[in-house]
Backbone as a printed PyTorch tensor [residue, N CA C, xyz], in Angstrom:
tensor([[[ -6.7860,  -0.6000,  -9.8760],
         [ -7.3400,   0.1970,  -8.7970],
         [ -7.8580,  -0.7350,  -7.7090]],

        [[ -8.1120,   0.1110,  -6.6370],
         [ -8.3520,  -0.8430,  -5.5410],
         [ -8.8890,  -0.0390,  -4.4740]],

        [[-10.4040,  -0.2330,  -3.6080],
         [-10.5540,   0.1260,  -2.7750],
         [-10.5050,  -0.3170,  -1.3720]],

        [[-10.3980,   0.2950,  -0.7510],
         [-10.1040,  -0.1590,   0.9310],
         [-11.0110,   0.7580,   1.8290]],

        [[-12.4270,   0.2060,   1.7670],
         [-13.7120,   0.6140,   2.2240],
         [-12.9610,   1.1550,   3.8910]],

        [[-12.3700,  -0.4060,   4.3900],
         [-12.8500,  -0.0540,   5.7460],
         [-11.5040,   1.1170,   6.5330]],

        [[-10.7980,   1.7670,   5.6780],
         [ -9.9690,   2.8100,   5.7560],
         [-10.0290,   4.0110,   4.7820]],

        [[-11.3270,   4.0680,   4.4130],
         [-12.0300,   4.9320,   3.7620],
         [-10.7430,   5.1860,   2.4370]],

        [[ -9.7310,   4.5290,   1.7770],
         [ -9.0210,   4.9860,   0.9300],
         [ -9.5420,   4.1540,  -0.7610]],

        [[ -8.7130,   4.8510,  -1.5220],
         [ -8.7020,   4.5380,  -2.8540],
         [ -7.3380,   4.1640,  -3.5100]],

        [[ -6.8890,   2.9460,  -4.1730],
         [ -5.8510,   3.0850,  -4.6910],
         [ -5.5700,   2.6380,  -5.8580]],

        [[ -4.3290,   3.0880,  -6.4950],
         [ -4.3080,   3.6090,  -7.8280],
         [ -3.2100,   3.3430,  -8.3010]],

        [[ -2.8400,   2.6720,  -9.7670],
         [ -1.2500,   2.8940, -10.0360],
         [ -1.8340,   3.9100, -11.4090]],

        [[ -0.9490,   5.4950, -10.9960],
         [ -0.9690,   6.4010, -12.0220],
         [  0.1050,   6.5000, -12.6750]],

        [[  0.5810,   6.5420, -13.5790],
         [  2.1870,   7.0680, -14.2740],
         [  2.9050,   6.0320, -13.2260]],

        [[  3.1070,   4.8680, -13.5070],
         [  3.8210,   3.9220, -12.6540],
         [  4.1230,   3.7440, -11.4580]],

        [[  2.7850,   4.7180, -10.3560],
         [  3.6320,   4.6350,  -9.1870],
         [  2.0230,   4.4140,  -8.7060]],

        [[  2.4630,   3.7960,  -7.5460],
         [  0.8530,   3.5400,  -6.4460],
         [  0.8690,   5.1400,  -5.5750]],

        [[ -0.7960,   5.3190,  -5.6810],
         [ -1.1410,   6.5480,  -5.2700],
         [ -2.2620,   6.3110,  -4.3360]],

        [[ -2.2900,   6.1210,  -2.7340],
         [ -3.4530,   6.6010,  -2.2150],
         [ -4.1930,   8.0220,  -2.0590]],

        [[ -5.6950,   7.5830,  -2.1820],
         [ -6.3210,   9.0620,  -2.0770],
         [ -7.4660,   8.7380,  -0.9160]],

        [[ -7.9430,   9.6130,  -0.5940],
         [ -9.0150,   9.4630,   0.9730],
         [-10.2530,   9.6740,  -0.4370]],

        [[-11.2520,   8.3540,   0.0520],
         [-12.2590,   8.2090,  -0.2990],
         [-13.1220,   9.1780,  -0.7070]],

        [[-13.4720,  10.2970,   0.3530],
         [-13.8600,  11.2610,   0.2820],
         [-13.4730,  12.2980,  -0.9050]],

        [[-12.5450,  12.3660,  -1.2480],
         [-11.4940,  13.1040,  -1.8010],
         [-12.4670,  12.5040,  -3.5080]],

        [[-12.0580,  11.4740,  -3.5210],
         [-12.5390,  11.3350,  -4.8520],
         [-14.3820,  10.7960,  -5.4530]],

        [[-14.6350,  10.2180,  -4.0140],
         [-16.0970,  10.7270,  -3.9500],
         [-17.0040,  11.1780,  -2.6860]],

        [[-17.0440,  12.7580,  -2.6040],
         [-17.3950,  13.3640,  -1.7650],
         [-19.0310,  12.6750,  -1.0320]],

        [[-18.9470,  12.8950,   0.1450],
         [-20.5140,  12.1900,   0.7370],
         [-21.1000,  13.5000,   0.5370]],

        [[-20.5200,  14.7990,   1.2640],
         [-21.1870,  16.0680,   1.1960],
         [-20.9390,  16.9950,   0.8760]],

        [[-21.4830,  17.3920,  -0.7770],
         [-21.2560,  18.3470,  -2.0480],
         [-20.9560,  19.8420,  -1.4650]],

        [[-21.6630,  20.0370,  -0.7950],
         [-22.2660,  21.5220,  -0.1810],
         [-21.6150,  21.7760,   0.9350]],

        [[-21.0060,  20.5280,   1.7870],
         [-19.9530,  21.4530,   2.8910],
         [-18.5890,  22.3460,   2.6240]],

        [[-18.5050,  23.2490,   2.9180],
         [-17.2850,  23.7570,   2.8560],
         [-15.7480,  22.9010,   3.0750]],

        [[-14.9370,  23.0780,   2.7930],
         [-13.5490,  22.5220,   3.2250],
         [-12.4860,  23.3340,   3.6220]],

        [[-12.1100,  23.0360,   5.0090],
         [-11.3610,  23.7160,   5.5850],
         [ -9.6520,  23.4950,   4.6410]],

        [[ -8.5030,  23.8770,   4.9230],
         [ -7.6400,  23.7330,   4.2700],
         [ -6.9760,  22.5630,   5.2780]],

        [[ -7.0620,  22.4590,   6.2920],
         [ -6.0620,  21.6010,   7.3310],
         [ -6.9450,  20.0950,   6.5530]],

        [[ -8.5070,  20.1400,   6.2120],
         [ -9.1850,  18.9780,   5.5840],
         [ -8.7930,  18.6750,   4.3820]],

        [[ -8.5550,  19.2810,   3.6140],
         [ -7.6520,  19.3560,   2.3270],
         [ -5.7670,  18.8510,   2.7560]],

        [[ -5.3190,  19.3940,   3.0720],
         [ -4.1180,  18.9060,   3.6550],
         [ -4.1850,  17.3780,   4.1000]],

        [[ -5.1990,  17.1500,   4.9250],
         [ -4.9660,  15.7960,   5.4300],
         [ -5.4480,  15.1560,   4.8150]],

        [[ -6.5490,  15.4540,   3.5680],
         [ -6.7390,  14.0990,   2.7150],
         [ -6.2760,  14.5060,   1.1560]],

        [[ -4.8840,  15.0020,   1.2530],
         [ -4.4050,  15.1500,  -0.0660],
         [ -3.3560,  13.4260,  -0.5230]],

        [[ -3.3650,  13.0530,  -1.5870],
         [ -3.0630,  11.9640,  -1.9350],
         [ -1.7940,  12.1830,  -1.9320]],

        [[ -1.2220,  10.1500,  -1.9820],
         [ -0.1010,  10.1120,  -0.9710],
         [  0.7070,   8.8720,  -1.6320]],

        [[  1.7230,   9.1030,  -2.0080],
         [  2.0040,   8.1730,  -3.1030],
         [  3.1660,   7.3560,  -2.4660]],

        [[  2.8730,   6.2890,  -2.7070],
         [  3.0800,   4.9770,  -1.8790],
         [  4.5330,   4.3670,  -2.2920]],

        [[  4.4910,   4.5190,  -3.7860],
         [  6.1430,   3.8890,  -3.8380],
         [  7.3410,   5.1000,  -4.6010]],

        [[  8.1220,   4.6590,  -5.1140],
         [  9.0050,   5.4110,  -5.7770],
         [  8.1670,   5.6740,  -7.2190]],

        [[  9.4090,   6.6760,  -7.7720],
         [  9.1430,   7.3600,  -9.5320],
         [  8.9960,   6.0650, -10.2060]],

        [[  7.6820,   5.7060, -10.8150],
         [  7.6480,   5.0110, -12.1110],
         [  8.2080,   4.0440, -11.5460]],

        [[  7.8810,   2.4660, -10.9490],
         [  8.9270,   1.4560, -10.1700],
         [  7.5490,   0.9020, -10.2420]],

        [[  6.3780,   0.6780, -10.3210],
         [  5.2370,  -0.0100, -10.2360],
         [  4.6360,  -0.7580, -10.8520]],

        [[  5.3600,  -2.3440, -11.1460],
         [  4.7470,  -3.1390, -12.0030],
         [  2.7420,  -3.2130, -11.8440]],

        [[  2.7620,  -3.6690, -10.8820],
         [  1.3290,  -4.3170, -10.3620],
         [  1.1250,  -4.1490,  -8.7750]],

        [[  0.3080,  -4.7520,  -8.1030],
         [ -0.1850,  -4.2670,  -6.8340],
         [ -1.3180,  -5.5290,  -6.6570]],

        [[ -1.6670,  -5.4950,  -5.1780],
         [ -2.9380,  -6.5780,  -4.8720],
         [ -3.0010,  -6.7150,  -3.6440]],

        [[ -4.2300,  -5.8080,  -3.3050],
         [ -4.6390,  -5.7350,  -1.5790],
         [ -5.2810,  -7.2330,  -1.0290]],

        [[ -5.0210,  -7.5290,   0.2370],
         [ -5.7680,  -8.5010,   0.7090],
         [ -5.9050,  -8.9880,   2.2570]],

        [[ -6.4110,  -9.6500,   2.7060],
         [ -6.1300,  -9.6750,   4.2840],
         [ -5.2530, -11.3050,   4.6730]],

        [[ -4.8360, -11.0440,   5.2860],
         [ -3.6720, -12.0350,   5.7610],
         [ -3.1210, -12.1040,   7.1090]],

        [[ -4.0190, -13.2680,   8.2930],
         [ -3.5570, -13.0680,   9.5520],
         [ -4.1320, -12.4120,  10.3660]],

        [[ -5.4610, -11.7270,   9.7350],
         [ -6.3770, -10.6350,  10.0390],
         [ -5.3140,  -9.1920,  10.1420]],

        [[ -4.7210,  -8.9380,   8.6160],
         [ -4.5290,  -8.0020,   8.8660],
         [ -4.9180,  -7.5450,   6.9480]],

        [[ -4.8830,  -5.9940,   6.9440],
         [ -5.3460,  -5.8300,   5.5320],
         [ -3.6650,  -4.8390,   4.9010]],

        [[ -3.2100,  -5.7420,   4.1880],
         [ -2.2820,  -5.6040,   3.0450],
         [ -2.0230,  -4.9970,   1.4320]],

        [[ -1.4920,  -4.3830,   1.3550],
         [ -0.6810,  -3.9380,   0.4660],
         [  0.5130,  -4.3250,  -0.4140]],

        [[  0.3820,  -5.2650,  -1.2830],
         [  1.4270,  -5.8150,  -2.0250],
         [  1.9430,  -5.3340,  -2.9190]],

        [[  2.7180,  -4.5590,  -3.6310],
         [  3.1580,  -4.1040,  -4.9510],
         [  4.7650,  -4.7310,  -5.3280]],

        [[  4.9460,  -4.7370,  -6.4790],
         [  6.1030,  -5.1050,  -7.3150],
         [  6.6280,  -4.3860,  -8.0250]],

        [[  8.5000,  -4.0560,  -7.2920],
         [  8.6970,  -2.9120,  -7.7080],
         [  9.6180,  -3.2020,  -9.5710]],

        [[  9.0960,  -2.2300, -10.1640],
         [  9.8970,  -2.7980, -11.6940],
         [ 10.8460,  -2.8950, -11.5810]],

        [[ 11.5720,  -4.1360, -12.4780],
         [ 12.8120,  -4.3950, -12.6430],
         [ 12.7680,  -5.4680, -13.6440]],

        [[ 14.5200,  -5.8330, -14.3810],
         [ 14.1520,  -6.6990, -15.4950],
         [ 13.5180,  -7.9330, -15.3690]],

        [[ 14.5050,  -8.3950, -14.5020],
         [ 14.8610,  -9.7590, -14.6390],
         [ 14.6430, -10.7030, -12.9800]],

        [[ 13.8730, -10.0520, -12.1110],
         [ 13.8330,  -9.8560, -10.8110],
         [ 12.6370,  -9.4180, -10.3590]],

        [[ 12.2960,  -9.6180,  -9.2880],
         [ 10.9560,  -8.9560,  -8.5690],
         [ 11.0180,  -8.7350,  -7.6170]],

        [[ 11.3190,  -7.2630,  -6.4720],
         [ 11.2680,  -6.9100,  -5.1910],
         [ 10.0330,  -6.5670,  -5.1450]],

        [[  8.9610,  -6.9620,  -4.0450],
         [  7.8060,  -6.6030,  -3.6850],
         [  8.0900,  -5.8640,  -2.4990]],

        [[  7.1270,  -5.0660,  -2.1970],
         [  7.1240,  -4.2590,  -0.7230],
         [  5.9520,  -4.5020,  -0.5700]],

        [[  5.6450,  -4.8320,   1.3000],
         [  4.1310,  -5.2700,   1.7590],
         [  4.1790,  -3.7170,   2.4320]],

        [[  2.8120,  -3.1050,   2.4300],
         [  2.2570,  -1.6890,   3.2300],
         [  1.2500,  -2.4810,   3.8480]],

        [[  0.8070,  -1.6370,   5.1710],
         [ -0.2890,  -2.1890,   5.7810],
         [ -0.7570,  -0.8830,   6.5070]],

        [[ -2.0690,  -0.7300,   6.2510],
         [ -2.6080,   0.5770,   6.1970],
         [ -2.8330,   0.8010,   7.8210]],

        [[ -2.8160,   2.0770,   8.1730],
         [ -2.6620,   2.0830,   9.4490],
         [ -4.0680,   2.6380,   9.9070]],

        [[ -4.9100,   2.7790,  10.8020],
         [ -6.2010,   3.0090,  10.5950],
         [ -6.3820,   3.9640,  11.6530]],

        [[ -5.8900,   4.5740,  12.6140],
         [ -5.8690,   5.9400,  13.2040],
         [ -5.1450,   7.2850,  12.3130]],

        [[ -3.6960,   6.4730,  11.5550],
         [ -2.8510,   7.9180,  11.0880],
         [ -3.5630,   8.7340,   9.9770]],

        [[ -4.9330,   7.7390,   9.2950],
         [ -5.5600,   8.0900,   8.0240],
         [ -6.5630,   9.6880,   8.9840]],

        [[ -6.5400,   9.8570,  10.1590],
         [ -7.2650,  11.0450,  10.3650],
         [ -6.7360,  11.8700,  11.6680]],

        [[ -5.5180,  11.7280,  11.3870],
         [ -4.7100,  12.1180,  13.0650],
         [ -3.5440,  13.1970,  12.7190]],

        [[ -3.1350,  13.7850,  13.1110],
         [ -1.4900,  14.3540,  12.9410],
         [ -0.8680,  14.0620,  13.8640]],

        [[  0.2390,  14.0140,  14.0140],
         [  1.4460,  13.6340,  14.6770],
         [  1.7980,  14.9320,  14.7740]],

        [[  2.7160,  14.5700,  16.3950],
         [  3.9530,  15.8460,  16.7140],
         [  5.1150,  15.5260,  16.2960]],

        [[  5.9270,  16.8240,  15.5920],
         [  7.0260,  15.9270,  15.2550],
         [  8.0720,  15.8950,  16.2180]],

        [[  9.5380,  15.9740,  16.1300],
         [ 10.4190,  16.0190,  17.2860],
         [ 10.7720,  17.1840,  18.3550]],

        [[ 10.1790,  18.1650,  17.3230],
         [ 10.3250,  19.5350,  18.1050],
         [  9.1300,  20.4270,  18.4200]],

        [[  8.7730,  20.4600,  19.9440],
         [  7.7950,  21.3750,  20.6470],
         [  6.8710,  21.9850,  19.3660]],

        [[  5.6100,  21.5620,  19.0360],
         [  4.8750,  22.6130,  18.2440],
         [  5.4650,  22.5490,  16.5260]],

        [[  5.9830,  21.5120,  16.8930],
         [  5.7240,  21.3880,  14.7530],
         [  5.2190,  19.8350,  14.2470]],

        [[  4.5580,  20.4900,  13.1550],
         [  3.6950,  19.4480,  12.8370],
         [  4.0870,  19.1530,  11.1350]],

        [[  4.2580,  17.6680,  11.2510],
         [  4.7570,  16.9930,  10.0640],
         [  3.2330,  16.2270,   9.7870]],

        [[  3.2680,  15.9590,   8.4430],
         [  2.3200,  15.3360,   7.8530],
         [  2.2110,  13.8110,   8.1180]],

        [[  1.1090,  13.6950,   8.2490],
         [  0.7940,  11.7210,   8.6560],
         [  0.9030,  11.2470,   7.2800]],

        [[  0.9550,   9.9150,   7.3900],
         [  0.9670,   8.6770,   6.4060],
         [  0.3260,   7.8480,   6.2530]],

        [[ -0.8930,   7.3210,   6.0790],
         [ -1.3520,   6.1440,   5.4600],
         [ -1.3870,   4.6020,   5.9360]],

        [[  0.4420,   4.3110,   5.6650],
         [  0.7700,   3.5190,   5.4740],
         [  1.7950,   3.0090,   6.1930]],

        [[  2.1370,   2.2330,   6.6010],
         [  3.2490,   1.7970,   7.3560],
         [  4.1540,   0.7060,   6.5340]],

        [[  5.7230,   0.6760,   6.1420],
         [  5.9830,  -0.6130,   6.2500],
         [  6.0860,  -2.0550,   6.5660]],

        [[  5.1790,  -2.8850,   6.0780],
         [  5.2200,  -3.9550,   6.8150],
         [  6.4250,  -5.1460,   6.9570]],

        [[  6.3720,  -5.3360,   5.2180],
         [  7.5050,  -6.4170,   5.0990],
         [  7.9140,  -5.9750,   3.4260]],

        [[  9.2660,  -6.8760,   3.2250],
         [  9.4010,  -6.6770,   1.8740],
         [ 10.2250,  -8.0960,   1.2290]],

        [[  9.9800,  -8.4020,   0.0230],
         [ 10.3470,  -9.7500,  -0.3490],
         [ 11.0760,  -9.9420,  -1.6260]],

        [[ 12.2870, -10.6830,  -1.9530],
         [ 12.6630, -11.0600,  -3.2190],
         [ 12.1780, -12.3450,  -3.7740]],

        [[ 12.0540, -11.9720,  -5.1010],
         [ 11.9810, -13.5840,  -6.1690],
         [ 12.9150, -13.2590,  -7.2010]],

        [[ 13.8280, -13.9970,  -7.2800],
         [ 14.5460, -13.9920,  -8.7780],
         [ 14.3940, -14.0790,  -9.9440]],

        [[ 13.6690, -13.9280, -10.1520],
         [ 12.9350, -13.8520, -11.7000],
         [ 11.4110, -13.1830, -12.1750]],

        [[ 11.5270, -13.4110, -13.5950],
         [ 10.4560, -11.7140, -13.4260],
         [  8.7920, -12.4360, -13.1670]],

        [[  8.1480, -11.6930, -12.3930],
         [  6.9480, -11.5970, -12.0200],
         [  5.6340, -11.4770, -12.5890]],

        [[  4.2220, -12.2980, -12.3890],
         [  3.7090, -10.9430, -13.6620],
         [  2.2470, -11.2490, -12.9880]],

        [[  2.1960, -11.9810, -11.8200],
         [  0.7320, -11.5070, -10.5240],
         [  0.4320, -11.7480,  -9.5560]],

        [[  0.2240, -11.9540,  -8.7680],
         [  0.3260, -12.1700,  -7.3640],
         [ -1.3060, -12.4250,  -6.1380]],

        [[ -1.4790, -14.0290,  -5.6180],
         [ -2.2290, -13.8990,  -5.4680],
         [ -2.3390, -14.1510,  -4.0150]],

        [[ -3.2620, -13.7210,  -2.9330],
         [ -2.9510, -13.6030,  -1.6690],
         [ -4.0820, -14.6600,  -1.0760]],

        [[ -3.4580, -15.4740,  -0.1280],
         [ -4.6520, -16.3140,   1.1430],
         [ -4.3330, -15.6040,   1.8770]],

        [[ -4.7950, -16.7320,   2.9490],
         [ -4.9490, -16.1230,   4.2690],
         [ -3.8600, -16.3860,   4.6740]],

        [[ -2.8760, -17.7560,   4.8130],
         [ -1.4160, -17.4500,   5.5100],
         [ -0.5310, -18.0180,   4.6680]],

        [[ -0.8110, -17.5710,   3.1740],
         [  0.6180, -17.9850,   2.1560],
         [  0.1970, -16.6570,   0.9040]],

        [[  1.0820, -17.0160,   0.1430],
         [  0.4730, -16.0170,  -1.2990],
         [  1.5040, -17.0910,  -2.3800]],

        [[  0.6700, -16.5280,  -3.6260],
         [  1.4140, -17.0010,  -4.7250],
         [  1.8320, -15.9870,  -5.7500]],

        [[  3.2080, -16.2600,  -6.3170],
         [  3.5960, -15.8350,  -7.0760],
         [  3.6680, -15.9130,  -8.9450]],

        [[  2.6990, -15.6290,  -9.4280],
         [  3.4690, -16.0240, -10.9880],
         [  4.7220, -15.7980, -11.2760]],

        [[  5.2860, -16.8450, -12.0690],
         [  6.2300, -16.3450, -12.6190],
         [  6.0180, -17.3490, -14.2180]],

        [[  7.4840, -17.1840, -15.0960],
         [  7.3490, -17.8000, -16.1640],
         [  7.2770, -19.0160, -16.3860]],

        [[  7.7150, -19.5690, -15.1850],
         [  7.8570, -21.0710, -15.0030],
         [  6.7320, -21.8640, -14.0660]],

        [[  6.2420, -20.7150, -13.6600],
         [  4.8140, -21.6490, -12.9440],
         [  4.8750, -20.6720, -11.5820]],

        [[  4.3230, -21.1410, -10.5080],
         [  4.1210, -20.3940,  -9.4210],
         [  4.8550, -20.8530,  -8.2820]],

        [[  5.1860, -19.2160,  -7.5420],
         [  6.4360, -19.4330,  -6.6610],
         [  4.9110, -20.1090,  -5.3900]],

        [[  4.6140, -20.3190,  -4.2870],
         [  4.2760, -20.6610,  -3.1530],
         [  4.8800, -19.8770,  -1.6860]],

        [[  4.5690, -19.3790,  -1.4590],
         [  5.5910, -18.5810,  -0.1310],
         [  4.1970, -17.9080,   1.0780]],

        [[  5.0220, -17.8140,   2.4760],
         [  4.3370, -17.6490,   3.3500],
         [  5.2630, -16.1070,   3.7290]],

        [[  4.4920, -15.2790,   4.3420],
         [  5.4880, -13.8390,   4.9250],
         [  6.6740, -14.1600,   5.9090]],

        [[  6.3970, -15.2270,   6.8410],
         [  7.0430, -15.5170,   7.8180],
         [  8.2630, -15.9270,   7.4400]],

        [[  8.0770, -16.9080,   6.8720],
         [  9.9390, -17.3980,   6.1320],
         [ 10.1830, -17.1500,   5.0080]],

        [[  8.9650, -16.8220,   4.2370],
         [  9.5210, -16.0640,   2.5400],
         [ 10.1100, -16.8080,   1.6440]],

        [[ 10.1450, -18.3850,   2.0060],
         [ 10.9640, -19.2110,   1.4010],
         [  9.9780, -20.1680,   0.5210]],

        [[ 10.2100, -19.9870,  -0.8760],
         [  9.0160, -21.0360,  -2.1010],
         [  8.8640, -22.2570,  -1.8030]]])
């Protein structure tokens, strides 16, 4: 689990998949206010990767920005996907393409996404590199060139 104070979210790997939820949502500031349904709608949880694909995960800031790392399962291999939380869409709606309809916001944005050839098992983040475990010791890599 993992919180992300300054985007009021909570996150979670449930049944193998990463799940954001709005802070609020799972601990209310105010017991006794009512909830509208459009407030319910917009802070209903929001699940971040595919079915069951969720080895591990590890938020951090990098570049001054705040990140989202997860590793998607696989055998023999490790695709990570970077999210980077977006900090207006967490309380906004969007128009969608057509006059007067409204699609649901997101969270999260794609940031980047990365391969390592071999299997994975944690991941640790600086400020302008991260490291990789693997079985043989640790990969070294920066976002920019992605190269160990």
């Amino acid at each position: 689990i993992a919180v992300l104070e300054e985007f009021n979210l909570f996150l979670v790997i449930s049944d193998k998949a990463l799940i954001a939820y709005h802070l609020d949502v799972v601990c209310p500031a105010d017991r006794t206010a009512p909830t509208s349904s459009t407030d319910s709608a917009r802070k209903a949880p929001q699940k971040l990767s595919g079915t069951r694909d969720v080895g591990f995960f590890a938020t951090g800031r990098m570049k001054d920005r705040t990140l989202v790392f997860y590793k998607k399962r696989e055998s023999l291999s490790s695709t990570f996907k970077v999210l980077e939380p977006v900090f207006q869409k967490a309380t906004e709606k969007k128009r969608g393409m057509f006059k007067g309809m409204r699609g649901t916001t997101e969270f999260f944005r794609e940031y980047d996404e990365f391969y390592i050839p071999t299997e994975c098992f944690s991941i640790n983040l600086f400020q302008s590199s991260l490291a990789v475990a693997t079985s043989k010791g640790f990969e070294v890599l920066t976002l920019d060139k992605k190269q160990p």
